[in-house]
Amino acid sequence: MVTNYQDALQWIHQREKFKIKPGLARMTWMMERLNHPEERIQAVHIAGTNGKGSTVSFLRELLQAQGLSVGTFTSPYIVRFNERISVDGEPIEDGDLADLVNRIKPVAEELADTPLGAPTEFEVITAMSLVYFAEKELDVVIYEAGLGGLYDSTNILSPILTIITNIGKDHMNILGSTYAQIAREKAGIIKPGIPVITAAKQEESIQIIREKAAQEKSDFYINGEDFHTVHLESSDEGEVFEFHNDRFISEPLLSRMMGAHQVDNAALAIQAMEVLQGLGYSFQREYYRSAIRATHWPARFEKVQEEPLVILDGAHNEEGTRALVETVKEHYSNKRVTLLYSALEDKPVQAMLTMLSEVVDCAFMTSFNFPRALSAEQLQQLSPVKRTEAIDSYQEAVTTSLSQMEDDELLLVTGSLYFLSEIRKIFE
């Protein structure tokens, strides 16, 4: 039995953290032992490569603005582990987390003694969240898939609505090397008769998702065809846009989440509200405006200091990096930009740094204590930025980079989300 929060976290992290065990057999086994909490929630299931966390956040704000109680399951965390399991934006309490571990631990240990083997860390956290949300009796729970979709532990859900965000080339050693292969994994969350909304852009990805939706006889809505946005303006406040579908044209809406890609994520969330209305929910569209404006998500083009301006962005793959570069060009083309960067070895680092070199004047490469993190020197060798310096300590790298900047310049911190979690603590 664990007696406190720290013991609970230690037990969770001792699970097989980075081991991938495809299949839902262990989740199914645990759900039976836990009296099927997954059957007692109204879930929206979200998969995709980029934009899942932002879409979760937009949708949570939209639902809360209607007076609904909303659970969210997200990963990874940015500030504190507890935020992965939240209700109405408030992370689970330490005591509740420890209580959940005490309830899940004997089930996990019993499972480990079966031919199925021990559950992974992600499977354990997913099971904990399902028990927690089922007992809270929430109106809606939004689940972000961890990796892929088809074999992800969250795919134990029977959702009321499915969302697939943009498809990109990430985790290719597990999900496949083409957009079609990756899209097939993501489309694995589509369930019979459950509506599907997507913002996929590549024709091959769209075709795979469309075919899977047709196979499951699910209503299918695609950004750019069944609903779309008109991007009116990029300003210091954010992105101004209108949302259109066949029944509704919104007033101008402001997203303080910067970047054209965030307009797509907001559109997914608004279309989700529209589809839920068709399923029997009663919503007031006049609340959309305040909800979109209120949405924020840590480490997504997040300003953490004004002079000099410091922005954190979790662009950890090529699609995310391209979106980041375009956002910098749109909002800060007049600023001198210093890059602070750290990344993991399984990412296309050279390609991402090449993209970033379009907007960066000088760069500092650094590292942090994490499995698979590249060293500052390894990153320096991969950087095409002419003025690139390697500093092993990320704390020292922050101090050094800021000391060389003027107040009207921009420090752009990006790379691994795990890295940004550490950096963010410095600016709290």
CSV table of C-alpha atoms in Angstrom, one decimal:
chain,number,residue,atom,x,y,z
A,1,MET,CA,0.0,0.0,0.0
A,2,VAL,CA,1.3,3.5,-0.9
A,3,THR,CA,0.9,6.0,1.9
A,4,ASN,CA,1.5,9.3,0.2
A,5,TYR,CA,1.6,11.1,-3.2
A,6,GLN,CA,5.4,10.7,-3.7
A,7,ASP,CA,5.1,6.9,-3.2
A,8,ALA,CA,2.2,6.9,-5.6
A,9,LEU,CA,4.2,8.7,-8.3
A,10,GLN,CA,7.2,6.4,-7.7
A,11,TRP,CA,5.0,3.3,-8.2
A,12,ILE,CA,3.5,4.7,-11.4
A,13,HIS,CA,6.9,5.6,-12.8
A,14,GLN,CA,8.3,2.1,-12.0
A,15,ARG,CA,5.9,0.6,-14.6
A,16,GLU,CA,7.3,-0.1,-18.0
A,17,LYS,CA,7.4,3.6,-19.0
A,18,PHE,CA,8.7,3.5,-22.6
A,19,LYS,CA,7.8,-0.1,-23.5
A,20,ILE,CA,5.3,-0.5,-26.2
A,21,LYS,CA,3.0,-3.4,-25.8
A,22,PRO,CA,0.4,-3.4,-28.6
A,23,GLY,CA,-3.1,-4.5,-28.1
A,24,LEU,CA,-6.0,-4.0,-25.7
A,25,ALA,CA,-5.9,-7.3,-23.9
A,26,ARG,CA,-4.4,-5.9,-20.7
A,27,MET,CA,-6.8,-3.0,-20.7
A,28,THR,CA,-9.8,-5.3,-21.2
A,29,TRP,CA,-8.6,-7.5,-18.4
A,30,MET,CA,-8.2,-4.6,-16.0
A,31,MET,CA,-11.6,-3.1,-17.0
A,32,GLU,CA,-13.3,-6.3,-16.1
A,33,ARG,CA,-11.6,-6.3,-12.7
A,34,LEU,CA,-12.6,-2.7,-12.1
A,35,ASN,CA,-16.3,-3.1,-13.0
A,36,HIS,CA,-16.0,-1.4,-16.4
A,37,PRO,CA,-15.6,2.3,-15.6
A,38,GLU,CA,-15.1,2.9,-19.4
A,39,GLU,CA,-18.8,2.1,-19.9
A,40,ARG,CA,-19.9,4.7,-17.4
A,41,ILE,CA,-18.5,7.9,-19.1
A,42,GLN,CA,-19.6,10.0,-22.1
A,43,ALA,CA,-16.2,10.3,-23.9
A,44,VAL,CA,-14.9,12.3,-26.8
A,45,HIS,CA,-11.8,10.4,-28.2
A,46,ILE,CA,-9.1,12.5,-29.9
A,47,ALA,CA,-6.2,11.0,-31.9
A,48,GLY,CA,-3.7,12.7,-34.3
A,49,THR,CA,-0.1,13.7,-34.6
A,50,ASN,CA,-0.3,17.4,-33.9
A,51,GLY,CA,-2.9,19.5,-32.2
A,52,LYS,CA,-4.5,17.0,-29.8
A,53,GLY,CA,-3.7,18.9,-26.6
A,54,SER,CA,-4.9,22.2,-28.1
A,55,THR,CA,-8.1,20.7,-29.5
A,56,VAL,CA,-8.8,19.1,-26.1
A,57,SER,CA,-8.3,22.6,-24.5
A,58,PHE,CA,-10.6,24.4,-26.9
A,59,LEU,CA,-13.3,21.8,-26.5
A,60,ARG,CA,-13.1,21.8,-22.8
A,61,GLU,CA,-13.5,25.5,-22.6
A,62,LEU,CA,-16.5,25.3,-25.1
A,63,LEU,CA,-18.2,22.6,-23.0
A,64,GLN,CA,-17.5,24.4,-19.7
A,65,ALA,CA,-19.0,27.6,-21.1
A,66,GLN,CA,-22.3,25.7,-21.5
A,67,GLY,CA,-22.2,24.8,-17.8
A,68,LEU,CA,-21.1,21.2,-18.3
A,69,SER,CA,-18.6,19.4,-16.0
A,70,VAL,CA,-15.7,18.1,-18.1
A,71,GLY,CA,-12.9,15.7,-17.5
A,72,THR,CA,-9.7,15.6,-19.6
A,73,PHE,CA,-7.0,13.0,-20.0
A,74,THR,CA,-3.8,14.3,-21.7
A,75,SER,CA,-0.1,13.6,-22.1
A,76,PRO,CA,2.6,14.4,-21.5
A,77,TYR,CA,2.3,16.9,-18.6
A,78,ILE,CA,4.1,20.2,-18.7
A,79,VAL,CA,4.0,21.5,-15.1
A,80,ARG,CA,3.0,18.6,-12.9
A,81,PHE,CA,2.0,15.0,-13.4
A,82,ASN,CA,-1.5,15.5,-11.9
A,83,GLU,CA,-2.6,17.7,-14.9
A,84,ARG,CA,-2.9,14.5,-17.0
A,85,ILE,CA,-6.1,13.7,-15.1
A,86,SER,CA,-8.1,16.9,-14.7
A,87,VAL,CA,-11.7,18.0,-14.1
A,88,ASP,CA,-12.8,21.4,-15.4
A,89,GLY,CA,-9.2,22.3,-15.9
A,90,GLU,CA,-8.2,21.5,-12.3
A,91,PRO,CA,-5.6,18.7,-11.9
A,92,ILE,CA,-6.4,15.7,-9.7
A,93,GLU,CA,-5.6,16.2,-6.0
A,94,ASP,CA,-2.5,14.4,-4.6
A,95,GLY,CA,-4.6,12.4,-2.1
A,96,ASP,CA,-7.0,11.3,-4.8
A,97,LEU,CA,-4.1,10.2,-7.0
A,98,ALA,CA,-2.6,8.1,-4.1
A,99,ASP,CA,-6.0,6.6,-3.5
A,100,LEU,CA,-6.3,5.5,-7.1
A,101,VAL,CA,-2.9,3.9,-7.0
A,102,ASN,CA,-3.9,1.9,-4.0
A,103,ARG,CA,-6.9,0.6,-5.9
A,104,ILE,CA,-5.1,-0.1,-9.2
A,105,LYS,CA,-1.9,-1.5,-7.8
A,106,PRO,CA,-3.3,-5.0,-6.7
A,107,VAL,CA,-5.1,-5.3,-10.1
A,108,ALA,CA,-1.9,-4.5,-11.9
A,109,GLU,CA,0.1,-6.9,-9.8
A,110,GLU,CA,-2.5,-9.7,-10.4
A,111,LEU,CA,-2.3,-8.9,-14.2
A,112,ALA,CA,1.5,-9.2,-14.1
A,113,ASP,CA,1.2,-12.8,-13.0
A,114,THR,CA,-0.9,-13.7,-16.0
A,115,PRO,CA,0.4,-14.6,-19.5
A,116,LEU,CA,-0.6,-11.1,-20.6
A,117,GLY,CA,2.2,-9.6,-18.4
A,118,ALA,CA,2.4,-6.4,-16.5
A,119,PRO,CA,0.6,-3.2,-17.7
A,120,THR,CA,2.7,-0.3,-18.9
A,121,GLU,CA,2.8,3.0,-17.2
A,122,PHE,CA,0.4,4.5,-19.8
A,123,GLU,CA,-2.0,1.6,-19.3
A,124,VAL,CA,-2.0,2.1,-15.5
A,125,ILE,CA,-2.6,5.9,-15.8
A,126,THR,CA,-5.4,5.3,-18.3
A,127,ALA,CA,-7.1,2.8,-16.0
A,128,MET,CA,-6.7,5.2,-13.1
A,129,SER,CA,-8.3,8.0,-15.1
A,130,LEU,CA,-11.3,5.9,-16.1
A,131,VAL,CA,-12.1,4.9,-12.5
A,132,TYR,CA,-11.7,8.5,-11.4
A,133,PHE,CA,-13.9,10.0,-14.1
A,134,ALA,CA,-16.6,7.3,-13.8
A,135,GLU,CA,-17.0,8.0,-10.1
A,136,LYS,CA,-17.1,11.8,-10.7
A,137,GLU,CA,-20.2,11.3,-12.9
A,138,LEU,CA,-19.1,14.1,-15.3
A,139,ASP,CA,-21.1,15.3,-18.3
A,140,VAL,CA,-18.3,14.7,-20.8
A,141,VAL,CA,-14.8,13.3,-20.7
A,142,ILE,CA,-12.2,14.2,-23.4
A,143,TYR,CA,-9.5,11.6,-24.0
A,144,GLU,CA,-6.3,12.2,-25.8
A,145,ALA,CA,-4.8,9.1,-27.4
A,146,GLY,CA,-1.2,8.5,-26.4
A,147,LEU,CA,0.5,6.8,-29.3
A,148,GLY,CA,-1.3,6.0,-32.6
A,149,GLY,CA,-4.9,4.9,-31.9
A,150,LEU,CA,-5.7,1.4,-32.9
A,151,TYR,CA,-3.6,-0.3,-30.2
A,152,ASP,CA,-3.5,2.7,-27.8
A,153,SER,CA,-4.8,1.9,-24.3
A,154,THR,CA,-7.4,4.7,-24.6
A,155,ASN,CA,-9.0,2.8,-27.4
A,156,ILE,CA,-10.9,0.7,-24.8
A,157,LEU,CA,-13.4,3.6,-25.0
A,158,SER,CA,-16.8,3.5,-26.7
A,159,PRO,CA,-17.0,7.2,-27.3
A,160,ILE,CA,-19.9,9.4,-28.4
A,161,LEU,CA,-17.7,11.3,-30.8
A,162,THR,CA,-14.3,10.8,-32.5
A,163,ILE,CA,-11.8,13.5,-33.5
A,164,ILE,CA,-8.7,13.0,-35.6
A,165,THR,CA,-6.4,16.1,-35.8
A,166,ASN,CA,-3.7,16.7,-38.3
A,167,ILE,CA,-1.6,13.7,-39.4
A,168,GLY,CA,2.2,14.0,-39.4
A,169,LYS,CA,5.3,11.8,-39.5
A,170,ASP,CA,6.1,11.0,-35.9
A,171,HIS,CA,6.9,7.8,-34.1
A,172,MET,CA,7.5,6.2,-37.5
A,173,ASN,CA,9.4,3.3,-36.0
A,174,ILE,CA,6.1,2.2,-34.5
A,175,LEU,CA,3.3,3.7,-36.6
A,176,GLY,CA,4.8,3.4,-40.1
A,177,SER,CA,6.8,5.6,-42.5
A,178,THR,CA,4.0,6.9,-44.8
A,179,TYR,CA,1.1,9.2,-44.1
A,180,ALA,CA,-1.3,6.4,-45.1
A,181,GLN,CA,0.2,4.0,-42.6
A,182,ILE,CA,0.1,6.5,-39.8
A,183,ALA,CA,-3.4,7.6,-40.7
A,184,ARG,CA,-4.5,3.9,-40.6
A,185,GLU,CA,-3.3,3.7,-37.0
A,186,LYS,CA,-5.0,6.9,-36.0
A,187,ALA,CA,-8.3,5.8,-37.8
A,188,GLY,CA,-8.2,2.8,-35.6
A,189,ILE,CA,-10.2,4.7,-32.9
A,190,ILE,CA,-13.2,5.1,-35.2
A,191,LYS,CA,-16.1,3.0,-33.8
A,192,PRO,CA,-19.3,1.7,-35.5
A,193,GLY,CA,-21.9,4.5,-36.0
A,194,ILE,CA,-19.9,7.1,-34.0
A,195,PRO,CA,-19.4,10.5,-35.8
A,196,VAL,CA,-15.9,11.3,-37.0
A,197,ILE,CA,-14.4,14.8,-37.4
A,198,THR,CA,-10.9,15.4,-38.9
A,199,ALA,CA,-8.5,18.2,-39.8
A,200,ALA,CA,-6.2,15.8,-41.7
A,201,LYS,CA,-4.6,17.6,-44.7
A,202,GLN,CA,-2.8,15.1,-46.9
A,203,GLU,CA,-5.1,13.4,-49.4
A,204,GLU,CA,-3.8,10.0,-48.6
A,205,SER,CA,-4.5,10.5,-44.9
A,206,ILE,CA,-8.0,11.8,-45.6
A,207,GLN,CA,-8.8,8.9,-47.9
A,208,ILE,CA,-7.8,6.3,-45.2
A,209,ILE,CA,-9.9,8.1,-42.6
A,210,ARG,CA,-12.9,8.5,-45.0
A,211,GLU,CA,-12.8,4.8,-45.9
A,212,LYS,CA,-12.7,3.7,-42.3
A,213,ALA,CA,-15.6,6.0,-41.4
A,214,ALA,CA,-17.6,4.6,-44.3
A,215,GLN,CA,-16.7,1.0,-43.3
A,216,GLU,CA,-18.0,1.7,-39.8
A,217,LYS,CA,-21.1,3.6,-41.1
A,218,SER,CA,-20.0,6.7,-39.2
A,219,ASP,CA,-21.0,10.2,-40.2
A,220,PHE,CA,-17.8,12.0,-41.5
A,221,TYR,CA,-16.9,15.7,-41.3
A,222,ILE,CA,-13.7,17.1,-42.7
A,223,ASN,CA,-12.2,20.6,-42.2
A,224,GLY,CA,-12.3,22.4,-45.5
A,225,GLU,CA,-15.3,20.5,-46.9
A,226,ASP,CA,-18.0,20.1,-44.3
A,227,PHE,CA,-16.9,23.0,-42.2
A,228,HIS,CA,-14.2,25.6,-42.6
A,229,THR,CA,-12.7,28.8,-41.3
A,230,VAL,CA,-11.9,32.3,-42.7
A,231,HIS,CA,-8.8,33.6,-41.1
A,232,LEU,CA,-9.4,37.3,-40.9
A,233,GLU,CA,-6.3,38.6,-39.0
A,234,SER,CA,-3.1,37.8,-37.1
A,235,SER,CA,-2.6,40.4,-34.3
A,236,ASP,CA,-0.6,40.8,-31.1
A,237,GLU,CA,-3.6,39.3,-29.3
A,238,GLY,CA,-3.8,36.2,-31.5
A,239,GLU,CA,-5.8,34.9,-34.5
A,240,VAL,CA,-9.1,36.3,-35.6
A,241,PHE,CA,-11.3,34.0,-37.7
A,242,GLU,CA,-14.9,33.0,-38.6
A,243,PHE,CA,-16.2,29.5,-38.4
A,244,HIS,CA,-18.6,28.3,-41.2
A,245,ASN,CA,-20.6,25.1,-41.6
A,246,ASP,CA,-23.9,24.4,-43.5
A,247,ARG,CA,-26.0,25.6,-40.6
A,248,PHE,CA,-24.0,28.3,-38.9
A,249,ILE,CA,-21.6,31.3,-39.6
A,250,SER,CA,-20.0,32.6,-36.5
A,251,GLU,CA,-19.2,36.2,-35.6
A,252,PRO,CA,-15.5,37.0,-35.7
A,253,LEU,CA,-13.7,34.8,-33.0
A,254,LEU,CA,-10.4,35.5,-31.3
A,255,SER,CA,-8.0,32.7,-30.4
A,256,ARG,CA,-5.2,33.8,-28.2
A,257,MET,CA,-3.4,30.6,-29.2
A,258,MET,CA,-1.2,31.9,-32.0
A,259,GLY,CA,-0.7,30.3,-35.3
A,260,ALA,CA,-2.9,29.4,-38.3
A,261,HIS,CA,-2.8,25.8,-37.1
A,262,GLN,CA,-4.5,26.8,-33.9
A,263,VAL,CA,-7.4,28.1,-36.0
A,264,ASP,CA,-7.8,24.6,-37.4
A,265,ASN,CA,-7.7,23.1,-33.9
A,266,ALA,CA,-10.4,25.6,-32.7
A,267,ALA,CA,-12.5,24.7,-35.8
A,268,LEU,CA,-12.4,21.0,-34.9
A,269,ALA,CA,-13.6,21.9,-31.4
A,270,ILE,CA,-16.4,24.1,-32.6
A,271,GLN,CA,-17.5,21.5,-35.2
A,272,ALA,CA,-17.5,18.9,-32.3
A,273,MET,CA,-20.0,21.2,-30.5
A,274,GLU,CA,-22.1,21.3,-33.6
A,275,VAL,CA,-22.1,17.5,-34.0
A,276,LEU,CA,-22.9,17.0,-30.3
A,277,GLN,CA,-25.9,19.3,-30.7
A,278,GLY,CA,-27.1,16.9,-33.4
A,279,LEU,CA,-26.7,14.1,-30.9
A,280,GLY,CA,-29.1,15.7,-28.4
A,281,TYR,CA,-27.0,18.2,-26.4
A,282,SER,CA,-28.5,21.7,-26.1
A,283,PHE,CA,-25.8,24.4,-26.6
A,284,GLN,CA,-26.0,28.2,-26.9
A,285,ARG,CA,-23.7,29.4,-29.7
A,286,GLU,CA,-23.3,32.8,-28.2
A,287,TYR,CA,-20.9,31.3,-25.7
A,288,TYR,CA,-18.5,30.1,-28.3
A,289,ARG,CA,-16.8,33.5,-28.5
A,290,SER,CA,-15.8,33.7,-24.8
A,291,ALA,CA,-14.7,30.1,-24.7
A,292,ILE,CA,-12.4,30.3,-27.7
A,293,ARG,CA,-10.9,33.5,-26.3
A,294,ALA,CA,-10.3,31.9,-22.9
A,295,THR,CA,-8.5,28.9,-24.3
A,296,HIS,CA,-4.8,28.4,-23.5
A,297,TRP,CA,-2.5,25.4,-23.3
A,298,PRO,CA,1.0,25.4,-21.8
A,299,ALA,CA,4.0,25.4,-24.1
A,300,ARG,CA,2.0,26.1,-27.2
A,301,PHE,CA,3.6,29.3,-28.4
A,302,GLU,CA,3.4,30.4,-24.8
A,303,LYS,CA,4.8,33.8,-23.7
A,304,VAL,CA,6.5,33.4,-20.3
A,305,GLN,CA,8.5,36.7,-20.3
A,306,GLU,CA,8.0,40.1,-22.0
A,307,GLU,CA,11.4,41.8,-22.1
A,308,PRO,CA,13.1,40.2,-23.8
A,309,LEU,CA,10.2,38.2,-25.1
A,310,VAL,CA,10.5,34.5,-24.3
A,311,ILE,CA,8.2,32.0,-26.1
A,312,LEU,CA,8.0,28.3,-25.4
A,313,ASP,CA,6.6,26.0,-28.0
A,314,GLY,CA,6.5,22.1,-28.0
A,315,ALA,CA,7.3,21.6,-31.7
A,316,HIS,CA,8.7,18.1,-31.4
A,317,ASN,CA,8.2,16.9,-35.0
A,318,GLU,CA,8.5,18.3,-38.6
A,319,GLU,CA,4.8,19.3,-38.9
A,320,GLY,CA,4.9,21.1,-35.5
A,321,THR,CA,8.1,22.8,-36.4
A,322,ARG,CA,6.8,24.1,-39.7
A,323,ALA,CA,3.7,25.5,-37.9
A,324,LEU,CA,6.0,27.2,-35.4
A,325,VAL,CA,8.2,28.8,-38.1
A,326,GLU,CA,5.1,30.1,-40.0
A,327,THR,CA,3.8,31.6,-36.7
A,328,VAL,CA,7.1,33.3,-36.0
A,329,LYS,CA,7.1,34.7,-39.5
A,330,GLU,CA,3.5,35.9,-39.2
A,331,HIS,CA,3.8,37.6,-35.8
A,332,TYR,CA,7.5,38.4,-35.2
A,333,SER,CA,9.3,38.8,-38.6
A,334,ASN,CA,10.7,42.2,-37.3
A,335,LYS,CA,12.4,40.7,-34.3
A,336,ARG,CA,15.9,39.2,-33.9
A,337,VAL,CA,15.4,35.6,-32.8
A,338,THR,CA,17.7,33.5,-30.6
A,339,LEU,CA,16.9,29.8,-30.4
A,340,LEU,CA,17.3,27.6,-27.3
A,341,TYR,CA,16.9,23.9,-28.3
A,342,SER,CA,17.0,20.4,-27.0
A,343,ALA,CA,15.6,17.2,-28.5
A,344,LEU,CA,15.5,13.5,-28.3
A,345,GLU,CA,17.5,11.1,-30.5
A,346,ASP,CA,14.5,9.5,-32.2
A,347,LYS,CA,13.3,12.8,-33.8
A,348,PRO,CA,14.3,14.2,-37.2
A,349,VAL,CA,16.4,16.9,-35.6
A,350,GLN,CA,18.4,18.0,-38.6
A,351,ALA,CA,15.3,18.6,-40.6
A,352,MET,CA,13.6,20.5,-37.8
A,353,LEU,CA,16.7,22.7,-37.2
A,354,THR,CA,16.9,23.4,-40.9
A,355,MET,CA,13.3,24.7,-40.8
A,356,LEU,CA,14.0,26.8,-37.7
A,357,SER,CA,17.1,28.3,-39.4
A,358,GLU,CA,14.7,30.3,-41.6
A,359,VAL,CA,13.7,32.5,-38.6
A,360,VAL,CA,16.7,32.2,-36.3
A,361,ASP,CA,19.7,34.5,-36.0
A,362,CYS,CA,21.7,32.6,-33.5
A,363,ALA,CA,21.2,29.3,-31.5
A,364,PHE,CA,22.1,27.7,-28.3
A,365,MET,CA,22.0,23.9,-28.1
A,366,THR,CA,21.6,22.2,-24.7
A,367,SER,CA,20.5,19.0,-23.0
A,368,PHE,CA,18.6,17.8,-20.0
A,369,ASN,CA,18.3,14.6,-17.9
A,370,PHE,CA,16.0,12.4,-19.8
A,371,PRO,CA,16.3,9.0,-21.6
A,372,ARG,CA,17.3,9.5,-25.3
A,373,ALA,CA,18.1,13.2,-24.9
A,374,LEU,CA,20.8,14.3,-27.3
A,375,SER,CA,23.9,16.1,-26.0
A,376,ALA,CA,24.4,19.8,-26.6
A,377,GLU,CA,27.5,18.9,-28.8
A,378,GLN,CA,25.5,16.4,-30.9
A,379,LEU,CA,22.8,19.0,-31.5
A,380,GLN,CA,25.4,21.6,-32.4
A,381,GLN,CA,26.8,19.3,-35.1
A,382,LEU,CA,23.4,19.0,-36.6
A,383,SER,CA,22.6,22.7,-36.6
A,384,PRO,CA,22.7,24.7,-39.9
A,385,VAL,CA,22.6,28.0,-38.0
A,386,LYS,CA,25.9,29.7,-38.5
A,387,ARG,CA,26.1,31.0,-34.9
A,388,THR,CA,25.4,27.9,-32.8
A,389,GLU,CA,26.8,27.4,-29.3
A,390,ALA,CA,26.6,24.2,-27.2
A,391,ILE,CA,26.0,24.6,-23.4
A,392,ASP,CA,25.4,21.3,-21.5
A,393,SER,CA,23.5,22.8,-18.6
A,394,TYR,CA,20.1,24.1,-19.7
A,395,GLN,CA,20.0,26.5,-16.7
A,396,GLU,CA,23.2,28.0,-17.9
A,397,ALA,CA,22.0,28.1,-21.4
A,398,VAL,CA,19.0,30.2,-20.4
A,399,THR,CA,21.1,32.6,-18.5
A,400,THR,CA,23.7,32.9,-21.2
A,401,SER,CA,21.2,33.4,-24.0
A,402,LEU,CA,19.2,36.1,-22.2
A,403,SER,CA,22.4,37.9,-21.2
A,404,GLN,CA,23.3,38.4,-24.9
A,405,MET,CA,19.9,39.7,-25.9
A,406,GLU,CA,18.3,43.2,-26.1
A,407,ASP,CA,14.9,43.8,-24.6
A,408,ASP,CA,13.2,44.0,-28.0
A,409,GLU,CA,14.5,40.6,-29.1
A,410,LEU,CA,12.9,37.1,-29.0
A,411,LEU,CA,14.1,34.0,-27.3
A,412,LEU,CA,12.4,31.0,-28.8
A,413,VAL,CA,12.6,27.8,-26.7
A,414,THR,CA,11.5,24.6,-28.5
A,415,GLY,CA,12.2,20.9,-29.1
A,416,SER,CA,11.1,18.2,-26.7
A,417,LEU,CA,8.0,18.8,-24.6
A,418,TYR,CA,9.9,17.1,-21.7
A,419,PHE,CA,12.6,19.8,-22.1
A,420,LEU,CA,10.0,22.6,-22.1
A,421,SER,CA,8.6,21.2,-18.8
A,422,GLU,CA,12.0,21.8,-17.2
A,423,ILE,CA,12.5,25.2,-18.8
A,424,ARG,CA,9.1,26.4,-17.8
A,425,LYS,CA,10.0,26.0,-14.1
A,426,ILE,CA,12.7,28.7,-14.5
A,427,PHE,CA,10.1,31.3,-15.6
A,428,GLU,CA,7.4,30.5,-13.0
